[in-house]
Structure formats: structure tokens, C-alpha cells
Coordinates of C-alpha atoms in Angstrom, one line a residue:
X1 CA 196.5 148.0 179.4
X2 CA 199.5 147.2 181.6
X3 CA 199.1 147.3 185.4
X4 CA 201.2 149.5 187.5
X5 CA 202.0 146.5 189.7
X6 CA 203.5 144.8 186.7
X7 CA 206.1 147.6 186.6
X8 CA 208.4 148.6 183.8
X9 CA 212.1 148.7 183.0
X10 CA 213.6 152.2 183.2
X11 CA 217.2 153.6 183.0
X12 CA 218.1 156.0 185.8
X13 CA 221.7 157.3 186.3
X14 CA 223.1 154.5 184.1
X15 CA 221.3 151.7 185.9
X16 CA 218.2 149.6 184.9
X17 CA 215.2 149.5 187.3
X18 CA 211.9 147.6 187.1
X19 CA 209.4 149.6 189.2
X20 CA 206.1 151.4 189.2
X21 CA 205.7 155.0 188.0
X22 CA 205.5 156.2 191.6
X23 CA 208.6 154.3 192.6
X24 CA 210.4 155.8 189.6
X25 CA 209.5 159.3 190.6
X26 CA 210.7 158.7 194.2
X27 CA 213.9 157.1 193.0
X28 CA 214.7 160.0 190.6
X29 CA 214.1 162.5 193.4
X30 CA 216.5 160.6 195.7
X31 CA 219.3 160.6 193.1
X32 CA 218.8 164.3 192.4
X33 CA 218.9 165.1 196.1
X34 CA 222.0 163.0 196.6
X35 CA 223.9 164.6 193.8
X36 CA 222.8 168.1 195.0
X37 CA 224.3 167.3 198.5
X38 CA 227.5 166.0 196.8
X39 CA 227.9 169.2 194.9
X40 CA 227.2 171.3 198.0
X41 CA 229.8 169.3 199.9
X42 CA 232.4 169.8 197.1
X43 CA 231.7 173.5 196.9
X44 CA 232.0 173.8 200.7
X45 CA 235.3 171.8 200.6
X46 CA 236.6 174.2 198.0
X47 CA 235.6 177.2 200.2
X48 CA 237.4 175.6 203.1
X49 CA 240.6 175.2 201.0
X50 CA 240.3 178.8 199.9
X51 CA 240.0 179.8 203.5
X52 CA 243.1 177.9 204.5
X53 CA 245.4 180.8 203.6
X54 CA 243.3 183.2 205.7
X55 CA 243.3 180.8 208.7
X56 CA 247.1 180.4 208.3
X57 CA 247.5 184.2 208.1
X58 CA 245.5 184.6 211.3
X59 CA 247.5 181.9 213.1
X60 CA 250.8 183.5 212.1
X61 CA 249.9 186.6 214.2
X62 CA 249.8 184.4 217.3
X63 CA 252.7 182.9 219.2
X64 CA 251.3 179.4 219.1
X65 CA 254.2 177.5 217.4
X66 CA 252.5 174.1 217.5
X67 CA 249.4 175.4 215.7
X68 CA 251.5 177.3 213.1
X69 CA 253.5 174.1 212.4
X70 CA 250.3 172.0 212.1
X71 CA 248.7 174.3 209.6
X72 CA 251.9 174.9 207.6
X73 CA 252.7 171.2 207.6
X74 CA 249.2 170.5 206.1
X75 CA 249.7 173.3 203.5
X76 CA 253.1 172.0 202.6
X77 CA 251.9 168.4 202.1
X78 CA 249.1 169.6 199.8
X79 CA 251.3 171.8 197.7
X80 CA 254.7 170.1 197.7
X81 CA 254.4 169.4 194.0
X82 CA 252.5 172.6 193.1
X83 CA 254.2 174.8 190.6
X84 CA 251.2 176.7 189.1
X85 CA 249.2 178.8 191.5
X86 CA 245.7 180.4 191.4
X87 CA 246.1 184.1 190.3
X88 CA 243.1 185.0 192.5
X89 CA 245.0 184.2 195.6
X90 CA 248.1 186.2 194.7
X91 CA 247.5 188.8 197.3
X92 CA 247.0 186.2 200.0
X93 CA 250.2 184.4 199.1
X94 CA 252.1 187.6 199.1
X95 CA 250.8 188.4 202.6
X96 CA 251.7 184.9 203.6
X97 CA 255.3 185.5 202.5
X98 CA 255.4 188.6 204.7
X99 CA 253.8 186.7 207.6
X100 CA 256.3 183.9 207.4
X101 CA 259.2 186.3 207.4
X102 CA 257.8 188.0 210.5
X103 CA 257.6 184.6 212.3
X104 CA 261.2 183.7 211.1
X105 CA 262.4 187.0 212.5
X106 CA 261.1 186.0 216.0
X107 CA 262.8 183.6 218.3
X108 CA 261.1 180.4 217.4
X109 CA 262.2 176.8 217.5
X110 CA 264.2 175.1 214.7
X111 CA 261.3 172.8 213.9
X112 CA 259.0 175.8 213.4
X113 CA 261.7 177.6 211.4
X114 CA 262.2 174.7 209.0
X115 CA 258.5 174.3 208.4
X116 CA 258.1 178.0 207.7
X117 CA 261.0 177.9 205.3
X118 CA 259.5 174.9 203.5
X119 CA 256.3 176.9 203.0
X120 CA 258.3 179.9 201.8
X121 CA 260.2 177.7 199.4
X122 CA 256.9 176.5 197.9
X123 CA 255.6 180.1 197.6
X124 CA 258.9 181.3 196.1
X125 CA 258.1 179.2 192.9
X126 CA 255.7 182.1 192.0
X127 CA 257.7 185.1 191.0
X128 CA 254.6 187.4 191.4
X129 CA 254.5 187.1 195.2
X130 CA 258.1 187.7 196.0
X131 CA 257.9 191.4 196.8
X132 CA 258.2 191.0 200.6
X133 CA 261.0 188.5 200.2
X134 CA 263.1 190.4 197.7
X135 CA 263.7 193.3 200.1
X136 CA 266.8 193.9 202.1
X137 CA 265.1 192.8 205.3
X138 CA 263.7 189.6 203.8
X139 CA 267.0 188.6 202.2
X140 CA 268.9 189.3 205.5
X141 CA 266.5 187.1 207.4
X142 CA 267.0 184.2 205.0
X143 CA 270.8 184.8 204.9
X144 CA 270.9 184.7 208.7
X145 CA 269.0 181.4 208.8
X146 CA 271.4 180.0 206.2
X147 CA 274.2 181.1 208.5
X148 CA 275.8 183.3 205.8
X149 CA 277.6 186.4 206.9
X150 CA 275.8 189.0 204.8
X151 CA 276.0 192.8 204.8
X152 CA 278.3 195.4 203.5
X153 CA 281.1 194.3 205.9
X154 CA 280.7 190.7 204.8
X155 CA 283.2 188.2 206.1
X156 CA 286.1 186.3 204.8
X157 CA 286.0 183.4 207.3
X158 CA 283.2 181.4 208.8
X159 CA 283.3 179.3 211.9
X160 CA 280.8 176.4 211.5
X161 CA 279.5 175.4 214.9
X162 CA 278.3 171.9 215.5
X163 CA 274.7 171.7 214.4
X164 CA 271.9 169.4 215.3
X165 CA 270.0 167.6 212.5
X166 CA 267.1 170.0 212.8
X167 CA 269.4 173.0 212.7
X168 CA 271.1 171.7 209.5
X169 CA 267.6 171.3 208.0
X170 CA 266.9 175.0 208.7
X171 CA 270.2 176.0 206.9
X172 CA 269.3 173.8 203.9
X173 CA 265.8 175.1 203.6
X174 CA 267.0 178.7 203.9
X175 CA 269.5 178.0 201.1
X176 CA 266.8 176.5 198.9
X177 CA 264.6 179.5 199.5
X178 CA 267.5 181.8 198.6
X179 CA 268.1 179.9 195.4
X180 CA 264.4 180.2 194.3
X181 CA 264.1 183.8 195.3
X182 CA 267.3 184.9 193.6
X183 CA 266.3 183.0 190.4
X184 CA 262.8 184.4 190.3
X185 CA 263.3 188.0 191.6
X186 CA 265.4 190.7 190.0
X187 CA 265.1 192.8 193.1
X188 CA 266.4 189.9 195.2
X189 CA 269.4 189.6 192.8
X190 CA 270.2 193.3 193.4
X191 CA 269.9 192.9 197.2
X192 CA 272.0 189.8 197.1
X193 CA 274.7 191.8 195.4
X194 CA 274.3 194.7 197.8
X195 CA 274.6 192.6 200.9
X196 CA 277.5 190.5 199.4
X197 CA 275.9 187.1 199.7
X198 CA 278.7 185.8 197.4
X199 CA 281.3 186.7 200.1
X200 CA 279.4 184.7 202.7
X201 CA 279.1 181.8 200.3
X202 CA 282.9 181.8 199.6
X203 CA 283.5 181.9 203.4
X204 CA 281.2 178.9 203.8
X205 CA 283.0 176.9 201.0
X206 CA 286.4 177.7 202.5
X207 CA 285.3 176.2 205.8
X208 CA 283.2 173.3 204.5
X209 CA 285.7 170.4 204.5
X210 CA 283.3 167.7 205.7
X211 CA 280.0 169.4 206.2
X212 CA 276.4 168.3 205.3
X213 CA 276.1 167.4 201.6
X214 CA 273.0 169.5 201.0
X215 CA 274.6 172.6 202.7
X216 CA 277.5 172.4 200.3
X217 CA 275.3 171.6 197.3
X218 CA 272.9 174.5 197.7
X219 CA 275.7 176.9 198.6
X220 CA 277.4 176.0 195.3
X221 CA 274.1 176.3 193.5
X222 CA 273.4 179.8 195.0
X223 CA 276.9 180.9 194.0
X224 CA 276.2 179.6 190.4
X225 CA 273.0 181.6 190.2
X226 CA 274.5 184.8 191.5
X227 CA 277.5 184.5 189.2
X228 CA 275.2 183.8 186.2
X229 CA 272.6 186.5 186.8
X230 CA 274.9 189.4 188.1
X231 CA 278.0 190.3 186.0
X232 CA 279.2 192.6 188.9
X233 CA 279.1 189.7 191.3
X234 CA 280.9 187.6 188.8
X235 CA 283.7 190.2 188.5
X236 CA 284.0 190.5 192.3
X237 CA 284.3 186.7 192.6
X238 CA 287.1 186.6 190.1
X239 CA 289.2 189.6 191.3
X240 CA 288.5 190.0 195.0
X241 CA 287.4 186.6 196.3
X242 CA 289.6 184.4 194.0
X243 CA 286.7 182.1 193.5
X244 CA 288.4 180.2 190.6
X245 CA 291.0 179.0 193.0
X246 CA 288.4 178.3 195.7
X247 CA 286.2 176.2 193.4
X248 CA 289.3 174.4 192.2
X249 CA 290.0 173.4 195.8
X250 CA 286.3 172.4 196.2
X251 CA 286.7 170.0 193.2
X252 CA 289.9 168.6 194.6
X253 CA 288.3 167.8 198.0
X254 CA 285.1 166.5 196.4
X255 CA 286.8 164.2 193.9
X256 CA 289.6 163.3 196.5
X257 CA 292.3 164.1 193.9
X258 CA 295.9 163.1 194.3
X259 CA 298.5 165.1 192.4
X260 CA 301.5 163.1 190.9
X261 CA 302.9 166.0 188.8
X262 CA 302.5 169.7 188.3
X263 CA 299.4 169.3 186.1
X264 CA 298.8 165.5 186.5
X265 CA 296.3 163.8 188.7
X266 CA 296.8 160.2 189.6
X267 CA 295.0 158.0 187.0
X268 CA 291.8 156.5 188.4
X269 CA 292.5 153.1 186.8
X270 CA 290.2 150.7 185.0
X271 CA 288.9 149.2 188.2
X272 CA 288.1 152.6 189.9
X273 CA 284.7 152.9 191.5
X274 CA 282.2 155.3 190.1
X275 CA 282.0 158.8 191.7
X276 CA 279.4 158.6 194.6
X277 CA 276.2 160.3 193.6
X278 CA 276.4 163.1 196.2
X279 CA 280.0 163.9 195.3
X280 CA 279.0 164.0 191.7
X281 CA 276.2 166.5 192.4
X282 CA 278.5 168.9 194.2
X283 CA 281.1 168.6 191.5
X284 CA 278.6 169.5 188.8
X285 CA 277.5 172.6 190.7
X286 CA 281.1 173.6 191.1
X287 CA 281.7 173.1 187.3
X288 CA 278.7 175.3 186.5
X289 CA 279.9 178.1 188.7
X290 CA 283.4 177.8 187.3
X291 CA 281.9 178.1 183.8
X292 CA 280.4 181.4 184.7
X293 CA 283.6 182.7 186.2
X294 CA 285.7 181.8 183.1
X295 CA 283.3 183.3 180.6
X296 CA 285.2 186.6 180.6
X297 CA 288.9 187.3 180.5
X298 CA 290.6 185.8 183.5
X299 CA 294.1 187.0 182.7
X300 CA 295.9 188.1 185.8
X301 CA 299.1 187.2 187.7
X302 CA 299.1 183.4 188.2
X303 CA 295.9 182.8 186.3
X304 CA 297.7 180.6 183.7
X305 CA 298.9 178.2 186.4
X306 CA 295.4 178.1 188.0
X307 CA 293.6 177.5 184.7
X308 CA 296.1 174.7 183.8
X309 CA 295.2 173.1 187.1
X310 CA 291.5 173.3 186.2
X311 CA 292.4 171.7 182.8
X312 CA 294.1 168.8 184.6
X313 CA 291.1 168.3 186.8
X314 CA 288.8 168.4 183.7
X315 CA 291.0 165.7 182.1
X316 CA 290.6 163.6 185.2
X317 CA 286.8 164.0 185.1
X318 CA 286.7 162.8 181.5
X319 CA 288.3 159.6 182.7
X320 CA 285.9 159.0 185.5
X321 CA 282.5 157.2 185.5
X322 CA 279.5 158.0 187.6
X323 CA 276.7 155.8 188.9
X324 CA 274.7 155.9 185.6
X325 CA 275.6 156.4 182.0
X326 CA 273.3 159.4 181.8
X327 CA 275.0 161.0 184.7
X328 CA 278.4 160.3 183.2
X329 CA 277.3 162.0 180.0
X330 CA 276.1 165.0 182.0
X331 CA 279.4 165.2 183.8
X332 CA 281.3 165.1 180.5
X333 CA 279.0 167.8 179.1
X334 CA 279.7 170.2 181.9
X335 CA 283.4 169.4 181.6
X336 CA 283.4 170.2 177.9
X337 CA 281.6 173.5 178.4
X338 CA 284.2 174.6 180.9
X339 CA 287.1 173.5 178.7
X340 CA 285.6 175.5 175.9
X341 CA 286.0 178.7 178.1
X342 CA 289.7 178.1 179.0
X343 CA 292.6 179.5 176.9
X344 CA 293.4 177.1 174.0
X345 CA 297.0 177.2 175.2
X346 CA 296.0 175.2 178.3
X347 CA 294.7 172.2 176.2
X348 CA 298.2 170.7 175.9
X349 CA 297.6 169.6 179.6
X350 CA 295.1 167.1 178.1
X351 CA 297.8 165.2 176.3
X352 CA 301.1 166.0 178.0
X353 CA 301.4 163.1 180.4
X354 CA 302.9 159.6 180.4
X355 CA 301.3 156.9 178.3
X356 CA 300.5 153.8 180.2
X357 CA 299.5 150.3 179.0
X358 CA 296.2 150.2 177.2
X359 CA 295.9 154.0 176.7
X360 CA 295.5 155.8 173.4
X361 CA 298.9 157.2 172.2
X362 CA 299.9 159.2 169.2
X363 CA 303.4 160.7 168.5
X364 CA 304.3 160.1 172.2
X365 CA 301.2 162.0 173.5
X366 CA 298.5 160.5 175.6
X367 CA 295.2 160.8 173.6
X368 CA 292.9 159.2 176.1
X369 CA 291.0 162.4 176.9
X370 CA 290.8 163.4 173.2
X371 CA 289.3 160.0 172.4
X372 CA 286.7 160.5 175.1
X373 CA 285.8 163.8 173.5
X374 CA 285.5 162.2 170.1
X375 CA 283.3 159.4 171.5
X376 CA 281.1 162.1 173.2
X377 CA 280.8 164.0 169.9
X378 CA 279.7 160.9 168.0
X379 CA 277.2 160.0 170.7
X380 CA 275.7 163.4 170.6
X381 CA 275.5 163.2 166.8
X382 CA 273.7 159.9 167.0
X383 CA 271.1 161.3 169.4
X384 CA 269.8 163.4 166.5
X385 CA 268.3 166.2 168.6
X386 CA 269.3 169.3 170.5
X387 CA 272.5 169.8 168.4
X388 CA 272.9 173.4 169.2
X389 CA 273.3 173.0 173.0
X390 CA 274.5 169.3 173.0
X391 CA 276.9 169.1 170.1
X392 CA 278.3 172.5 169.2
X393 CA 280.3 173.0 172.4
X394 CA 282.3 169.8 171.8
X395 CA 282.7 170.6 168.1
X396 CA 284.0 174.0 169.0
X397 CA 286.5 172.6 171.6
X398 CA 287.8 170.0 169.2
X399 CA 288.1 172.6 166.4
X400 CA 290.2 175.0 168.5
X401 CA 292.3 172.2 170.0
X402 CA 293.0 171.0 166.5
X403 CA 293.8 174.4 165.2
X404 CA 296.5 175.2 167.8
X405 CA 297.8 171.8 168.7
X406 CA 299.3 169.8 165.9
X407 CA 299.3 166.4 167.7
X408 CA 295.6 166.8 168.6
X409 CA 294.7 167.7 165.0
X410 CA 296.7 164.8 163.5
X411 CA 295.3 162.2 165.9
X412 CA 291.7 163.4 165.3
X413 CA 292.2 163.3 161.5
X414 CA 293.2 159.7 161.7
X415 CA 289.9 159.0 163.5
X416 CA 287.6 161.2 161.5
X417 CA 289.2 161.6 158.0
X418 CA 291.3 158.5 157.4
X419 CA 292.8 158.1 153.9
X420 CA 290.0 157.8 151.3
X421 CA 289.4 154.3 149.9
X422 CA 285.7 154.3 149.2
X423 CA 284.9 156.9 146.5
X424 CA 281.9 155.3 144.8
X425 CA 279.5 156.5 147.6
X426 CA 278.6 160.1 148.3
X427 CA 280.5 161.4 151.3
X428 CA 277.3 162.1 153.3
X429 CA 276.0 158.6 153.0
X430 CA 277.2 156.0 155.5
X431 CA 277.8 155.4 159.2
X432 CA 281.3 156.6 159.7
X433 CA 282.1 159.8 161.7
X434 CA 283.1 161.5 158.5
X435 CA 279.7 160.7 156.9
X436 CA 277.8 162.0 160.0
X437 CA 279.8 165.2 160.0
X438 CA 279.3 165.8 156.3
X439 CA 275.6 165.4 156.7
X440 CA 275.7 168.1 159.4
X441 CA 277.3 170.5 156.9
X442 CA 273.9 171.0 155.3
X443 CA 271.9 171.0 158.6
X444 CA 269.0 173.5 158.8
X445 CA 270.6 175.2 161.9
X446 CA 273.2 177.7 160.8
X447 CA 275.3 177.3 164.0
X448 CA 275.4 173.5 163.7
X449 CA 276.3 173.4 160.0
X450 CA 279.0 176.1 160.5
X451 CA 280.5 174.2 163.5
X452 CA 280.7 170.9 161.6
X453 CA 282.1 172.5 158.5
X454 CA 284.7 174.5 160.4
X455 CA 285.8 171.3 162.3
X456 CA 286.4 169.4 159.1
X457 CA 288.1 172.4 157.5
X458 CA 290.6 172.7 160.3
X459 CA 291.3 169.0 160.1
X460 CA 292.1 169.6 156.4
X461 CA 294.6 172.4 157.5
X462 CA 292.1 174.9 156.1
X463 CA 292.9 173.8 152.5
X464 CA 290.0 174.1 150.2
X465 CA 291.3 171.3 147.9
X466 CA 291.7 168.9 150.8
X467 CA 288.2 169.7 152.2
X468 CA 286.6 169.1 148.8
X469 CA 288.3 165.8 148.6
X470 CA 286.4 164.6 151.7
X471 CA 283.1 166.4 151.4
X472 CA 282.4 167.4 147.8
X473 CA 281.8 171.0 146.6
X474 CA 278.1 170.9 147.2
X475 CA 278.4 170.1 150.9
X476 CA 281.2 172.6 151.4
X477 CA 279.7 175.5 149.5
X478 CA 278.2 177.2 152.6
X479 CA 281.5 177.3 154.4
X480 CA 283.4 178.5 151.3
X481 CA 280.9 181.4 150.7
X482 CA 281.2 182.4 154.4
X483 CA 285.0 182.3 154.3
X484 CA 285.3 183.9 150.8
X485 CA 287.1 180.8 149.4
X486 CA 284.9 179.9 146.5
X487 CA 287.8 180.4 144.2
X488 CA 290.0 178.0 146.3
X489 CA 293.0 178.6 148.4
X490 CA 293.6 178.4 152.2
X491 CA 292.4 179.9 155.4
X492 CA 294.5 182.3 157.5
X493 CA 295.9 179.8 160.0
X494 CA 299.4 178.5 159.3
X495 CA 299.9 174.7 159.7
X496 CA 302.8 172.4 159.5
X497 CA 303.7 170.8 156.2
X498 CA 303.1 167.2 157.2
X499 CA 302.2 165.0 154.2
X500 CA 298.6 164.2 153.3
X501 CA 299.2 161.0 151.3
X502 CA 296.4 159.5 149.1
X503 CA 295.6 155.8 148.8
X504 CA 296.0 154.0 145.5
X505 CA 292.3 153.6 145.2
X506 CA 291.8 157.4 145.4
X507 CA 294.6 158.1 143.0
X508 CA 293.1 155.8 140.4
X509 CA 289.6 157.1 140.8
X510 CA 290.4 160.8 141.1
X511 CA 289.9 161.7 137.4
X512 CA 286.4 160.3 137.5
X513 CA 285.2 161.9 140.7
X514 CA 282.4 164.5 140.4
X515 CA 283.8 167.5 142.3
X516 CA 280.3 168.6 143.2
X517 CA 279.1 165.4 144.8
X518 CA 282.5 164.1 145.9
X519 CA 282.2 160.6 144.5
X520 CA 282.4 158.6 141.3
X521 CA 279.1 158.6 139.5
X522 CA 277.7 155.9 137.2
X523 CA 278.0 157.0 133.6
X524 CA 274.9 158.9 132.5
X525 CA 273.6 159.2 128.9
X526 CA 274.4 162.5 127.3
X527 CA 271.0 164.2 126.6
X528 CA 272.4 166.4 123.8
X529 CA 274.4 163.7 122.1
X530 CA 271.9 163.2 119.3
X531 CA 271.1 166.9 118.8
X532 CA 272.1 168.9 115.8
X533 CA 274.0 172.2 116.4
X534 CA 270.9 174.2 115.6
X535 CA 268.9 172.2 118.3
X536 CA 271.7 172.8 120.8
X537 CA 271.7 176.5 120.1
X538 CA 267.9 176.6 120.4
X539 CA 267.9 174.9 123.8
X540 CA 270.8 177.1 125.1
X541 CA 268.9 180.3 124.1
X542 CA 265.7 178.9 125.7
X543 CA 267.6 178.4 128.9
X544 CA 269.1 181.9 128.8
X545 CA 265.6 183.4 128.3
X546 CA 264.3 181.4 131.3
X547 CA 267.1 182.7 133.5
X548 CA 266.6 186.2 132.3
X549 CA 262.8 186.1 133.0
X550 CA 263.4 184.7 136.6
X551 CA 266.1 187.4 137.1
X552 CA 263.8 190.2 135.9
X553 CA 261.0 189.0 138.2
X554 CA 263.6 189.0 141.0
X555 CA 263.0 185.3 141.8
X556 CA 266.7 184.6 141.4
X557 CA 269.7 186.8 141.3
X558 CA 272.7 185.6 139.2
X559 CA 275.9 185.7 141.2
X560 CA 279.5 185.5 140.3
X561 CA 282.8 185.0 142.2
X562 CA 285.1 188.0 142.7
X563 CA 288.8 187.6 142.4
X564 CA 289.0 187.4 146.2
X565 CA 286.7 184.4 146.3
X566 CA 283.6 186.2 147.6
X567 CA 280.2 186.3 145.9
X568 CA 278.9 189.4 144.2
X569 CA 276.1 190.2 141.7
X570 CA 277.1 188.8 138.3
X571 CA 277.4 192.2 136.7
X572 CA 279.8 193.4 139.4
X573 CA 281.8 190.2 139.3
X574 CA 282.2 190.5 135.5
X575 CA 283.2 194.1 135.6
X576 CA 286.0 193.6 138.2
X577 CA 288.7 192.2 135.9
X578 CA 288.1 195.1 133.4
X579 CA 288.5 197.6 136.2
X580 CA 291.7 196.0 137.4
X581 CA 293.2 196.0 133.9
X582 CA 292.3 199.6 133.3
X583 CA 293.9 200.7 136.5
X584 CA 297.2 199.0 135.8
X585 CA 300.2 201.1 134.8
X586 CA 301.3 201.1 131.2
X587 CA 304.6 201.8 129.6

């Protein structure tokens, strides 16, 4: 029998001990007691954290600014990156919003104001607690701190007094709060429209020639949100506040443009420095707001001139670089979105300017901007994701530009659909732009496939024969069905009669091209070559019976092509010629 003094090896809490039974018991009790105390401490700490909001609410009722700042600063530090909140504390956070507005309505120092606004900005990430902020009183408090002239009377001018750094921080935090609240609260959107926040923002932008970057940035962002979420505000910005012209002026100042012609901005040059990061941020917000304002019809007196100025600025932006490649692509994306909203008649501004050395030229037109659009399109195709939002806008822009501007169409065709030489490979196989676009013609997303097919169709002057030459019937079938052109023919747009010459390689291979696949196939053995006539008739009847069975079970529905090129059930398509001949006059 082993002595207790000899001890034994035991495992406790992941460690190995050599001790007597009594020592083991004591050690286990110590560990249990230590862990119990740890759990009690953690629970107590959680209770303290839960009580923080109550202590903050109690402190807000006093006039002790320093203690308010201390508690709120601690809360802000703990929650600066919090975006999901505890539903159990929803009522406390709502009361905290109300308490903060009460403090902000009193005469407190700028440092206390900015700290309160920072807390309110964090709380405004939760749309469920914005009841007190989305009221008229709450919005007017924030608008006042943002130094926006709000109210029914509004204001068309704004005198920006010199501000200290702390006062500027208050304005910025108030604007950030307004952005969050307007985005998350429908009630706040309505109040923002009622008190004419947009008018105050326009007055701010008129006056802000060299103000704080963040004040300009968040003023533009708030204008973007109001114009996106409130159609009535958007209409007022267009008609009464002339915001398109205002935002054009903001872009001119931000990008430091120099006009050298009616619709021509001085070329940045190959050695031009990238757009500074802050200027680029403000320019992007202005572009997003302009996009909203040009969504609807902007036709009024002088609007054509203004929109052509916008087009000229967009061309300049396409030529510029930013600090990073990703930011440049983002800038080009916003530029393309805005160009897609403008009347297609304005797109001649993209190419009607002198051609300088090293620039793309075609038929005397400057094609630099068009080439940038093509490069952007190919880059988005190569990404292979998010085609609907990332690719379809530039496809739509290039399609409409090609449809209504002959020089743009002809130049793009030389880049996308050059004369055919390789006819032994299927049109969707390969790495050329044409191959990539043809692959998109059978994409699973209906919008993407229609955009790609329409673009190629326009480049072919909406000629079915020309389209089939580059894509094959199988890839083009979806477009032809949608356009009612299965029987061939042309679209409705009239195009010039410029020649579409074929290469010698294509002419010699044309008789051997499979019209379905669009390429010359290797000779295949004829499966019925060695059959007798009886065997051929038997197989044909067998095939008819299979189709009949599938049709009766409604697994397939045989279709035919009407005389107008549209699809119809086979019975209807076969009856139509008979009906036409019966209705014709006879002598």
C-alpha cells in the first residue's frame, strides 16, 4: 500500500501535480474559489457597463460640463467602432439621444458640444432610437450647430465667420450626425425637407471657396442623401436652387479647372500630378449629387449649355489620375454613371476638341476619352464579378454613344470588332474584347446579357447578318428573339452606309462557316450515311414521336417564327401564311 507522503500525480486545471490526497483537496478548492471570484468580477464588470448609460443620463441632467465630457469621452472610446447595439438597452439609448439634444440646446462650450455630437453620431447608427432626433426640434438643433440656415424662410446666402479649430469640429460632427440621421430615419428626411436643409446646404456651398475640407465634404454628402431619398427635394434643387450649376462650380473649384474653349478644359498633360486625396473625395460627392439631379428630365432654358459644361468636366476627369489605381477606377465609375444620365446629344463634347501629339484620333476627332471608356469596360469584364452595377453602366453609355454618333461607333468598332481573320475558333473563345463580349451574350444575368448583345448589335449597325458574322446564331438568339428579328433584317435606327469590308480569309472561309456556332468546324462523319431509306424513315418517325410525347406532357413547346420575326406556338406560326393568303384580294 502506497504511503500518503509518497504522493501521487494528478491533473488539475490542465496542470500536473504530485501531492497527497489532502493537498489535492485543498488545491482544488483554491482553484474553484479563484474561478468563482473571477466570474463574480466579470459579472460585476458587465453590470457596471450596463449602468454606464444610467450614470450618463443622470449626469446629463446636471450642468457639470467636465463630468459630462469625461463620461461621454469614455463611452465614445468604447463604442467608436460599434455598429450593432444591444436591443435590451434600446430605451436607454433613446433617452440618451434626448438628453444629448437637451444639453446641445443649452449654452455649453464647443468642446462639450463636439463630444456630445460624437456620442449622438455613434447612437445614430441605430435607426430604432432616432425618435427624439428625427423631430423638428432635434433637426433644428443639429442644423444650428452645423451652421445651416434652416427653417421655412431658409436663406440664399451664408456668411461664414472665422472659426476656431474646435468650432469647426462642432460643425463637422453636426453634419456627420445629420448624414446618419437622414439616412436612417424617414421622419428626419421629411423634417429635413420641411425645414429646407437643402437650401442651407446650397448657401454653404456657394460661400465655401476655401473652407475646411470636412465641412465641404459632409455638406456635399448630406446634399447627396437628401436628393437621393426625397424626390421633392431633388425637384426643388433643380428648379429653384439651380443646384446643377452650383455643383458644376464646385467641381470647377475643386479640380482647379482652366477653360480654353466653350466646352474644353485645359488638358492635364502626361506629367500632371494626381488629384489630391481630399479634392478627390469632395469631387466624388459632388458627382454623386449631380447624378441624382440629372436622373429626371433637366430640360429648361439654358440647360443644354450647362449639361455640355458638365460633359466637358467629365471628359477632363476621365483623363485624370488619383493617388491610387482603385481610387482612379472609382472616379471613372462615378463619371460614367453621370455621363449615362446626360442627353446623348451632349456626348459629342467628348470628341470635339483638337488632337494633340500622342492622343487617339479617328476621322479628325479626339478619341482619348472613348479609349478610356473602352479600357474601363474591359477592366470591369476581366474582374468577373458585380457585372450588373460595375459593367452595365459603361456598356449602356458606349451603346448610346455609338448609336447616335457615327465617329464614336466607327472608332469603337475598329477596337472591338476588327475585320474577321480567325474563323476556325468559336467567337466566344479567346482573350480579345470581342470574345469577352460574346461570352457575356449568354450570361445568366438578363440585364448583363442584353447590354452586351445590344452593344455589339449597335456596332453592327443593327444588321442581323453582320451581328451573326461576329457572334454566331446561337449566341445572338436571345437578342433576336427579344427584338423580333429571328427572320433577319435590321433594327429601327438608321445608320450611314459606310462600307463593311471583309478580309480575304473570311471570304474564302464563309461557305464553310457553321452559322449557329459562327466558326468553321472540323468535318464530322455523317451518322446516316450508311443507312437505308427505310432506316432513315424509321429514325425520323421515332424522333417525331419523341417530340410529340414531350409536347403532350408539356415538357417542351414547339415554336415557330412568324412572318414579323417574332416567336409563336408552332400551330399559330404555321397558320399565319394561310390566313394571309385567304385575306388577299382576288380578281
